[in-house]
Coordinates of C-alpha atoms and ligand atoms in Angstrom, one line a residue:
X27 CA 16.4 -3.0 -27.8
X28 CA 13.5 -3.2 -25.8
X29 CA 11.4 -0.4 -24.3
X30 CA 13.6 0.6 -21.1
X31 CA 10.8 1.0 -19.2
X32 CA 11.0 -2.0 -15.8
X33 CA 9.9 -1.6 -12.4
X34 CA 12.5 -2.6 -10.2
X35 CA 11.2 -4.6 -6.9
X36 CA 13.6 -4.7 -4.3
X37 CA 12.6 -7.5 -1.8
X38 CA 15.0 -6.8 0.6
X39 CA 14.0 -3.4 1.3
X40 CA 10.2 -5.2 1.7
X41 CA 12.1 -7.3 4.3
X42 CA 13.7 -4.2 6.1
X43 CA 10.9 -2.1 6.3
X44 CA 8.8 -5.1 7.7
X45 CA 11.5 -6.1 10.3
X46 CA 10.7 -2.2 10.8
X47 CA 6.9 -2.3 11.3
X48 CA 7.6 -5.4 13.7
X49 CA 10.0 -3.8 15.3
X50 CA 8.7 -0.4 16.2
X51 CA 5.8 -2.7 18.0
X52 CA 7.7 -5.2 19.9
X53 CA 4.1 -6.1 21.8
X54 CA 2.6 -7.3 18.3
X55 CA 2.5 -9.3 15.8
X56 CA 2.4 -7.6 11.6
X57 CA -0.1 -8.9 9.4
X58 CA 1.5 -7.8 6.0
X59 CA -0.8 -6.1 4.1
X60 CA -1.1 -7.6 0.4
X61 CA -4.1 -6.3 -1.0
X62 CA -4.4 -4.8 -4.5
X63 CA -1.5 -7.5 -5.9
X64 CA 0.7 -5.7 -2.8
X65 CA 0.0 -1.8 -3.7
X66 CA 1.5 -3.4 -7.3
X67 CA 4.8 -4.8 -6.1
X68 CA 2.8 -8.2 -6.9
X69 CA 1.7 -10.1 -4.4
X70 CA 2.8 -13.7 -4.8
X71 CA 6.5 -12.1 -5.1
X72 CA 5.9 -10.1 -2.0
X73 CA 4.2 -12.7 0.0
X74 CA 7.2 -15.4 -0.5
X75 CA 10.0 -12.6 0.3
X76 CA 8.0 -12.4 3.7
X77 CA 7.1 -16.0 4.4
X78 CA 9.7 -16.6 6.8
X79 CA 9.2 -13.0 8.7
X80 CA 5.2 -12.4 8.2
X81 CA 2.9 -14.5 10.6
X82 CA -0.3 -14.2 8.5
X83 CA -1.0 -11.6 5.5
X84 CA -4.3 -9.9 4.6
X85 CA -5.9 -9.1 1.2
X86 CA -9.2 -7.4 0.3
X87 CA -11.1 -10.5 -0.7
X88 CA -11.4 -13.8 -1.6
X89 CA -10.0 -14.0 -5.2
X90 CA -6.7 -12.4 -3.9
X91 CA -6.3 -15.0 -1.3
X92 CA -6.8 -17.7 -4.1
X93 CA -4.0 -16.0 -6.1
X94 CA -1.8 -17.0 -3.3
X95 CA -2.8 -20.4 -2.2
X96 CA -2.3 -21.4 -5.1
X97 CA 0.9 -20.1 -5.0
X98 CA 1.9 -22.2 -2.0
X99 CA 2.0 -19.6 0.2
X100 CA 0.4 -21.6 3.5
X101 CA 0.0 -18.8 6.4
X102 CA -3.5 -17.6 7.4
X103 CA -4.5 -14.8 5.1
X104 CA -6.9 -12.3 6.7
X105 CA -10.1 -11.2 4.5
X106 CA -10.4 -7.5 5.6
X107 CA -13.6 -7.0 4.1
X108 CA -14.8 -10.3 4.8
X109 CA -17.2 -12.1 2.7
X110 CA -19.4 -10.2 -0.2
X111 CA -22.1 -13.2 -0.4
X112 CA -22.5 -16.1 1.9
X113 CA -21.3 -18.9 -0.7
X114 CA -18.0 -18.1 -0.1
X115 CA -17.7 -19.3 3.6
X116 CA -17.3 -22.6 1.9
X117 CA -14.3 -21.5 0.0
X118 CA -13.0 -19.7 3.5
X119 CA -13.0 -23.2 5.1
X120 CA -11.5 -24.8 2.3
X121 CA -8.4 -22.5 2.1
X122 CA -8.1 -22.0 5.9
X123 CA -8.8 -17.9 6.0
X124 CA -9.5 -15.6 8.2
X125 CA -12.6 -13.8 7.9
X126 CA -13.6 -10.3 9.0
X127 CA -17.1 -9.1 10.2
X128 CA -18.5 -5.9 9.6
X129 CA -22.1 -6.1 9.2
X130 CA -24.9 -8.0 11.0
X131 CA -25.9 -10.3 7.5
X132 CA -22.2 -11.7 7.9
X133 CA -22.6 -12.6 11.6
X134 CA -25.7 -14.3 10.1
X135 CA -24.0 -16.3 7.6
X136 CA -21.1 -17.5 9.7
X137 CA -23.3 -18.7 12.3
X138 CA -25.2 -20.6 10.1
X139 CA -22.4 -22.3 8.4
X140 CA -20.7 -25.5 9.2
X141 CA -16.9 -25.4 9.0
X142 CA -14.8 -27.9 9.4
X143 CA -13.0 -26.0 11.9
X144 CA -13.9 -22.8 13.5
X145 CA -13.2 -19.9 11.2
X146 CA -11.4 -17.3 13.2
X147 CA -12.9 -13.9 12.9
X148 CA -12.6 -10.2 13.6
X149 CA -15.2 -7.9 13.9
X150 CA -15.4 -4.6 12.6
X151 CA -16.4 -1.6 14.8
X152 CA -17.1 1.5 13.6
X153 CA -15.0 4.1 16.2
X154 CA -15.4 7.0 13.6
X155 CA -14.0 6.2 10.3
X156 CA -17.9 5.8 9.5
X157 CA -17.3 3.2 6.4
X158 CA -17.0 -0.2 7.6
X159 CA -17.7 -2.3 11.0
X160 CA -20.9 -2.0 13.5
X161 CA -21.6 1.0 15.5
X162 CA -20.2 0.7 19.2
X163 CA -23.5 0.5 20.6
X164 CA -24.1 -2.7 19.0
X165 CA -20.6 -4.5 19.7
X166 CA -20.9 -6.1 22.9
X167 CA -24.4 -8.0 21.3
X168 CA -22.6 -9.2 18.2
X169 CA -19.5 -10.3 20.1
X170 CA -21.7 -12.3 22.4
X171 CA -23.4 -14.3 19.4
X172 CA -19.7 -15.4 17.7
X173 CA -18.5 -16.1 21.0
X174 CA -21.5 -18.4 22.3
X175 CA -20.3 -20.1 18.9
X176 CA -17.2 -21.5 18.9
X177 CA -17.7 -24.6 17.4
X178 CA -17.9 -22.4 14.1
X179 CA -16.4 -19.3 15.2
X180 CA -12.4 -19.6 16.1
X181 CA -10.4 -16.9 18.2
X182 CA -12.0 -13.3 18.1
X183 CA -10.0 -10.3 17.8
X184 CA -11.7 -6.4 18.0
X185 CA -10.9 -4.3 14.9
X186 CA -10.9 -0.9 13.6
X187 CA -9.6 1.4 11.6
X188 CA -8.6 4.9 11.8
X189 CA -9.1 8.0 9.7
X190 CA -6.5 10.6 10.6
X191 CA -3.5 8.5 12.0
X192 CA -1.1 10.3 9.8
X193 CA -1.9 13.3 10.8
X194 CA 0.2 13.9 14.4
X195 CA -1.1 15.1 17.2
X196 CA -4.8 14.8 16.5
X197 CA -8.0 15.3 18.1
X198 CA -10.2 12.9 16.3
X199 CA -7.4 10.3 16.8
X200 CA -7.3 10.2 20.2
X201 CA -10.8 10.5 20.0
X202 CA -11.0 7.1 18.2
X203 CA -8.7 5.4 20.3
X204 CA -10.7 6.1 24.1
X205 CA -13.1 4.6 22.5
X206 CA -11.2 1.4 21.5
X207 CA -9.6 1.1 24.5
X208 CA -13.1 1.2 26.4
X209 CA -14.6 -1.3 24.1
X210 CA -11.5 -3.5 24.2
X211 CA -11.4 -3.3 28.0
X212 CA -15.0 -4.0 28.4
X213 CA -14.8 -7.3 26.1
X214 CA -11.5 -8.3 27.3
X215 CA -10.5 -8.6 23.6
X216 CA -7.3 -8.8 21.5
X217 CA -7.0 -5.6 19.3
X218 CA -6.0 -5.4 15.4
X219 CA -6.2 -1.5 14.9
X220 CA -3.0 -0.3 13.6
X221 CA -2.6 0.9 10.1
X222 CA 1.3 1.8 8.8
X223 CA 0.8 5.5 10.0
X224 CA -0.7 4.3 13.6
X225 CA 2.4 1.7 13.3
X226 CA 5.0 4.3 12.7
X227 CA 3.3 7.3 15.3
X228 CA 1.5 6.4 17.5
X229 CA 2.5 3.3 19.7
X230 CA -0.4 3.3 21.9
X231 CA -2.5 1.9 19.4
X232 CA -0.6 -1.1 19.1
X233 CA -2.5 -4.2 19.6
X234 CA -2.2 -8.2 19.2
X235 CA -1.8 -7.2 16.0
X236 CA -0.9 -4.1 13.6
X237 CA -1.9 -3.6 10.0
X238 CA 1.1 -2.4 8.3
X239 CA 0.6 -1.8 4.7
X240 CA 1.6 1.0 2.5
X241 CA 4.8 1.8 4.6
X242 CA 6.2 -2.0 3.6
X243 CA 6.5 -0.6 -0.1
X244 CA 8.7 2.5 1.5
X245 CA 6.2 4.9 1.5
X246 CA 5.8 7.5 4.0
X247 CA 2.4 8.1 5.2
X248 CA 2.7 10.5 7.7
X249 CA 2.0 14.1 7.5
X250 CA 5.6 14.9 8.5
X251 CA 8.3 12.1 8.8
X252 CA 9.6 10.9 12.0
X253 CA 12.2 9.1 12.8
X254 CA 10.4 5.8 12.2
X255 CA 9.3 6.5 8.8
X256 CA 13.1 8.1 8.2
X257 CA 14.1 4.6 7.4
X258 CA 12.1 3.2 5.4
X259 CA 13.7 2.0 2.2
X260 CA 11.4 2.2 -1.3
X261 CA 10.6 -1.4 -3.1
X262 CA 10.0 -0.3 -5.8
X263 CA 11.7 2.0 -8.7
X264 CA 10.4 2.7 -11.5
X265 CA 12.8 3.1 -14.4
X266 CA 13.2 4.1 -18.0
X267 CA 15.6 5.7 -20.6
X268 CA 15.4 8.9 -22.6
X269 CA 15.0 7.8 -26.3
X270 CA 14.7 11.1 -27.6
X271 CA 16.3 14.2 -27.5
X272 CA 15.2 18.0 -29.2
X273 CA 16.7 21.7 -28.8
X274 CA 13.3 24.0 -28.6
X275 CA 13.7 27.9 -28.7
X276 CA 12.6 30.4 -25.8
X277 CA 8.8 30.8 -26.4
X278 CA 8.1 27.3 -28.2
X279 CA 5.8 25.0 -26.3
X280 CA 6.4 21.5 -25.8
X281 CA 3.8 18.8 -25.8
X282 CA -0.4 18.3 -26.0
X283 CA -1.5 22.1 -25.5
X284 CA 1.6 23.5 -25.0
X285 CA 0.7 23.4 -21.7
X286 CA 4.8 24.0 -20.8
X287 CA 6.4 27.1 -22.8
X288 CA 9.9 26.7 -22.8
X289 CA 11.4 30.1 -20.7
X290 CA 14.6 30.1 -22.8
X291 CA 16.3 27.9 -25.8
X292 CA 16.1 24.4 -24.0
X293 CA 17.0 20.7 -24.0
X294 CA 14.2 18.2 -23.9
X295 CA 14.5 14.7 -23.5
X296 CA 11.5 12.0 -24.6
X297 CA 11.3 9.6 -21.7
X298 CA 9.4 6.2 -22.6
X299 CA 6.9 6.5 -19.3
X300 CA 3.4 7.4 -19.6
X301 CA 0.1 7.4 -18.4
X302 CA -0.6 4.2 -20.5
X303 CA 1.6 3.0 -18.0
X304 CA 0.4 4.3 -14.8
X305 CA 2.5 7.2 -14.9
X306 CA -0.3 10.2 -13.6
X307 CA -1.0 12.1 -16.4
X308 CA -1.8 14.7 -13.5
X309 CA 1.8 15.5 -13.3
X310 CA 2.6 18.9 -13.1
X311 CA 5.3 20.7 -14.9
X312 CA 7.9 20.7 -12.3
X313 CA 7.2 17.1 -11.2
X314 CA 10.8 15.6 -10.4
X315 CA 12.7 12.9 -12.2
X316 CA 16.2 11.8 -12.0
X317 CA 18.2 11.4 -15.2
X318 CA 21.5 9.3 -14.8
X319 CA 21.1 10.0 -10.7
X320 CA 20.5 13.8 -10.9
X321 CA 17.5 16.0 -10.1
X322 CA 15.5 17.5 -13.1
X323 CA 11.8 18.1 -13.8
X324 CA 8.7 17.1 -16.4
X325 CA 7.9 20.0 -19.0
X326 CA 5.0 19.5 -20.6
X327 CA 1.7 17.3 -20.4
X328 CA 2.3 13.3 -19.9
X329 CA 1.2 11.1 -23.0
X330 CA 0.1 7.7 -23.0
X331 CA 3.7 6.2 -23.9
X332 CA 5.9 9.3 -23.5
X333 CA 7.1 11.7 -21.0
X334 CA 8.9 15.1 -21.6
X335 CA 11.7 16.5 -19.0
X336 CA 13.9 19.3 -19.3
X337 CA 17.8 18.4 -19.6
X338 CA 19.3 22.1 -20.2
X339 CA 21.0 22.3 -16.6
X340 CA 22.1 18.2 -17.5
X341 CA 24.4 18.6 -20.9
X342 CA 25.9 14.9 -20.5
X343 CA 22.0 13.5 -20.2
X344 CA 21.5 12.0 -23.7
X345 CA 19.5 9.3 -25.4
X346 CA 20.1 6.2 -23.4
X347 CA 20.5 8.3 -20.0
X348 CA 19.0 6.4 -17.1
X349 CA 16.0 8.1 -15.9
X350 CA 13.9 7.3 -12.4
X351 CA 10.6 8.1 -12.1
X352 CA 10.9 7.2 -8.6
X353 CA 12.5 5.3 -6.5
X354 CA 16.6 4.4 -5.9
X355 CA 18.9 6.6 -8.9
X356 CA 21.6 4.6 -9.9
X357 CA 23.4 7.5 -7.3
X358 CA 23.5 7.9 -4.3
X359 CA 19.8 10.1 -4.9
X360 CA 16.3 8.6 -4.6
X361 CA 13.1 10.0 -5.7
X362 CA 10.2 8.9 -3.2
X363 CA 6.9 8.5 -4.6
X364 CA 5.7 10.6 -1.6
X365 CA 7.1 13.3 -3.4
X366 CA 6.1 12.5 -7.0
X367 CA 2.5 12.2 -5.5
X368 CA 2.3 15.6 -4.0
X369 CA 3.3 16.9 -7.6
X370 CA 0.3 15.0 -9.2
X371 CA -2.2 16.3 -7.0
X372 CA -2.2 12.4 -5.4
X373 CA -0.9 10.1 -3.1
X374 CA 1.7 7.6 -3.0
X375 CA -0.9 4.4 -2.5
X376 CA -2.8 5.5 -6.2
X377 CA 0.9 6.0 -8.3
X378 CA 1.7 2.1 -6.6
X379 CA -1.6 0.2 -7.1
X380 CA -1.6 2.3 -10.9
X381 CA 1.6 1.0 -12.6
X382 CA -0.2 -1.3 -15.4
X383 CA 0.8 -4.9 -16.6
X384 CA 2.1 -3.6 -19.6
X385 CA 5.3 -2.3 -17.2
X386 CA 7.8 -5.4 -16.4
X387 CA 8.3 -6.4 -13.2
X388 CA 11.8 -7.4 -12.4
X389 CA 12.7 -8.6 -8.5
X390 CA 16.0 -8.5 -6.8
X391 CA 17.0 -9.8 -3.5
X392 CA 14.8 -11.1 -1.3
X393 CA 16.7 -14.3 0.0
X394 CA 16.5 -15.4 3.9
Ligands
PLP427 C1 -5.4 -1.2 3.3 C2 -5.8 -1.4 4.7 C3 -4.8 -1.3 5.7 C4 -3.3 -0.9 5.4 O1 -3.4 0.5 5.3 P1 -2.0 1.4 5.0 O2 -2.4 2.8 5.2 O3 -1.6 1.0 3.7 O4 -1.1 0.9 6.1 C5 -5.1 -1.6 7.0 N1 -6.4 -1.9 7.3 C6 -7.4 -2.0 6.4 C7 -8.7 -2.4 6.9 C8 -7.1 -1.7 5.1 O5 -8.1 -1.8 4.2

C-alpha cells in the first residue's frame, strides 16, 4: 500500500468561491490570485479550472508566469511585483504580461523599452502598508511620465494594497482608503486595491478590479467571519490514515520530549503526516484532526513523517481510519485550516504555500 498521505484539490469549490469573490463585487472584475503555485493548490491546475470564469490571473514574478504560458493558459497574467531587473521587459513583451510599477528605476526601464505593443501597467502607491509602491506625494509625477507614453505603456490602472482589511471596522483602513479615493479622483484612474479580506468586507474598496487570493482556496481571512466568508468552501484537504496504533498508561509521555504526558491510560494513533511534509511542527497539543469524520486532537510533538493523536474517546478509530488534517471529513464535519493555524501559532496562507512536493496532489472536479 502506499503512504496514505494525498492532498485532495477540489476545483469546484475554487470555482464556487471565485463565482463568490466576483459576485460579492458586481462593479469589478477578479484577477485570481496564483502566486506561490496557487497558495500550493498548483497553479497550472488552478489556473485551467478558472479559465473560463477568471479574466486575467496574477503571480509574483516572471518565472511563475512562464510556468503557465507554457501551460497554454492564454489570459493576461499580472506581475504584482513587477520586474526585478530590466532584461526581463523583453520576456514581458514576449509572453503578453502585465506589469506592475512600484519604484522609480522600473518607470525607468519601461520607458526606455521598445515593446511591440504597449505593456499595460499598474502603479504601486504606497497609502500606508509602507512595503511596496511610491509615496503619494510622488504619484501624480510618475503617472504623468507612463501616461505621456503610450506607445510603450498600455492602459494604466492605480494600485494599492492594504494592511489591516481583515480586521473590521478599522481606523487605519479607512485611513488608507480617503487617501485612495483622493488620489484615484484626482487622476481619474481605474483602481485595483482589493485583497480577499477588502473583497469579502468592505465593498467600498472595490475597484475595476479586486485581488482575491487566499479566500479562493476557502480560507477565511477575516478577523471574525461574515456572512461572505460563511460560504466559502475549502480546496484543499489534506488527508492521511493512522498506520499505527499503542495503549500508553496515565503518566507515560508520548513522543520527542514527552512534550504530551498522557492524563490517564490512553489510545494513540501514529498518523503518516509530518513536518517533512508541511505539516507545522508548531502544532500544539490539542491541535484538531478528524479521524474517520470525528473531532480529536494531536498529543505530542510532530515528526518529520509521523503525527501522534489521541483516539481514547474514538474506540472504532483503528489502523486504516481516515484522518483529515484539514479540510472536508469524509462526514458531514470539516476542519478549516483557519482553525488548524490558530493552533500552530500561524496562519492559514503559511500551512497552504508549506505542503511540500513529496505530498501527492490529486484533483477532482473542476469541469465547466
Ligand atoms: C498576495 C497578494 C494578494 C492576495 O492577497 P490575499 O490576502 O491572499 O487575498 C493581493 N495583492 C497583492 C499585491 C499580493 O501580493
Amino acid at each position: 500500500m502506499a503512504r496514505p498521505l494525498i492532498a485532495d484539490i477540489d476545483l469546484d469549490a475554487l470555482r464556487h468561491n471565485y463565482r463568490l469573490a466576483r459576485d460579492l463585487a458586481p462593479h469589478s472584475q477578479a484577477l485570481a490570485v496564483l502566486k506561490a503555485d496557487a497558495y500550493g493548490h498548483g497553479a497550472v491546475a488552478c489556473a485551467h479550472a478558472l479559465l473560463d470564469l477568471a479574466p486575467a490571473f496574477a503571480v509574483a514574478c516572471i518565472e511563475e508566469a512562464e510556468v503557465l504560458r507554457r501551460a497554454g493558459i492564454d489570459k493576461p497574467i499580472v506581475l504584482l511585483e513587477g520586474i526585478f531587473e530590466a532584461t526581463e521587459l523583453e520576456r514581458v513583451d514576449a509572453l503578453g504580461l502585465w506589469v506592475t510599477v512600484h519604484s522609480h528605476w522600473q518607470v525607468d526601464a519601461l520607458l526606455s523599452f521598445r515593446p511591440q505593443r504597449p505593456i499595460p501597467t499598474w502603479v504601486k502607491v504606497d497609502s500606508g502598508m509602507h512595503r511596496l509602491g511610491f509615496p503619494v506625494v510622488q504619484l501624480s509625477a510618475v503617472w504623468q511620465r507612463l501616461s505621456a507614453a503610450s506607445e510603450r505603456v498600455g492602459d494604466l490602472h492605480l494600485m494599492s494594497h492594504f494592511a489591516t482589511a481583515d480586521t473590521l471596522d478599522d481606523a487605519y483602513f479607512r485611513r488608507q482608503l480617503a487617501l485612495l479615493d483622493e488620489l484615484a479622483a484626482t487622476l481619474g484612474a481605474p483602481t485595483c486595491l482589493a485583497n480577499s479580506p477588502a473583497t469579502l468586507a468592505w465593498p467600498q474598496a472595490h475597484g475595476a478590479w479586486n485581488r482575491p487570493g487566499v479566500m479562493l482556496y476557502g480560507s477565511d481571512p477575516l478577523q471574525g467571519a461574515n456572512d461572505a466568508s460563511r460560504r466559502l468552501e475549502p480546496v484543499m484537504t489534506l488527508r492521511s490514515e493512522i498506520i499505527a496504533v499503542r495503549d500508553v498508561e496515565a503518566g507515560e509521555p508520548v513522543g520527542y520530549g514527552g512534550r504530551w504526558t498522557a492524563p490517564r491510560r490512553s489510545r494513540i494513533g501514529v498518523v503518516a503526516a509530518g513536518y517533512g511534509d508541511g505539516y507545522d511542527r508548531h502544532a500544539a497539543d490539542g491541535t484538531p484532526v478528524l479521524v474517520d469524520g470525528r473531532r480529536t486532537a494531536i498529543a505530542g510533538k510532530v515528526s518529520m513523517d509521523m503525527l501522534t493523536v489521541d483516539l481514547t474517546d474514538l474506540p472504532d478509530a483503528d489502523i486504516g481510519s481516515q484522518v483529515t488534517l484539514w479540510g472536508q471529513g469524509p462526514g458531514e464535519e470539516r476542519l478549516s485550516v483557519d482553525e488548524v493555524a490558530r493552533h500552530c501559532d500561524t496562519i492559514s496562507y503559511t500551512l497552504l504555500t508549506g505542503v511540500l512536493p513529496r505530498v501527492p496532489r490529486r484533483y477532482h472536479g473542476g469541469a465547466s
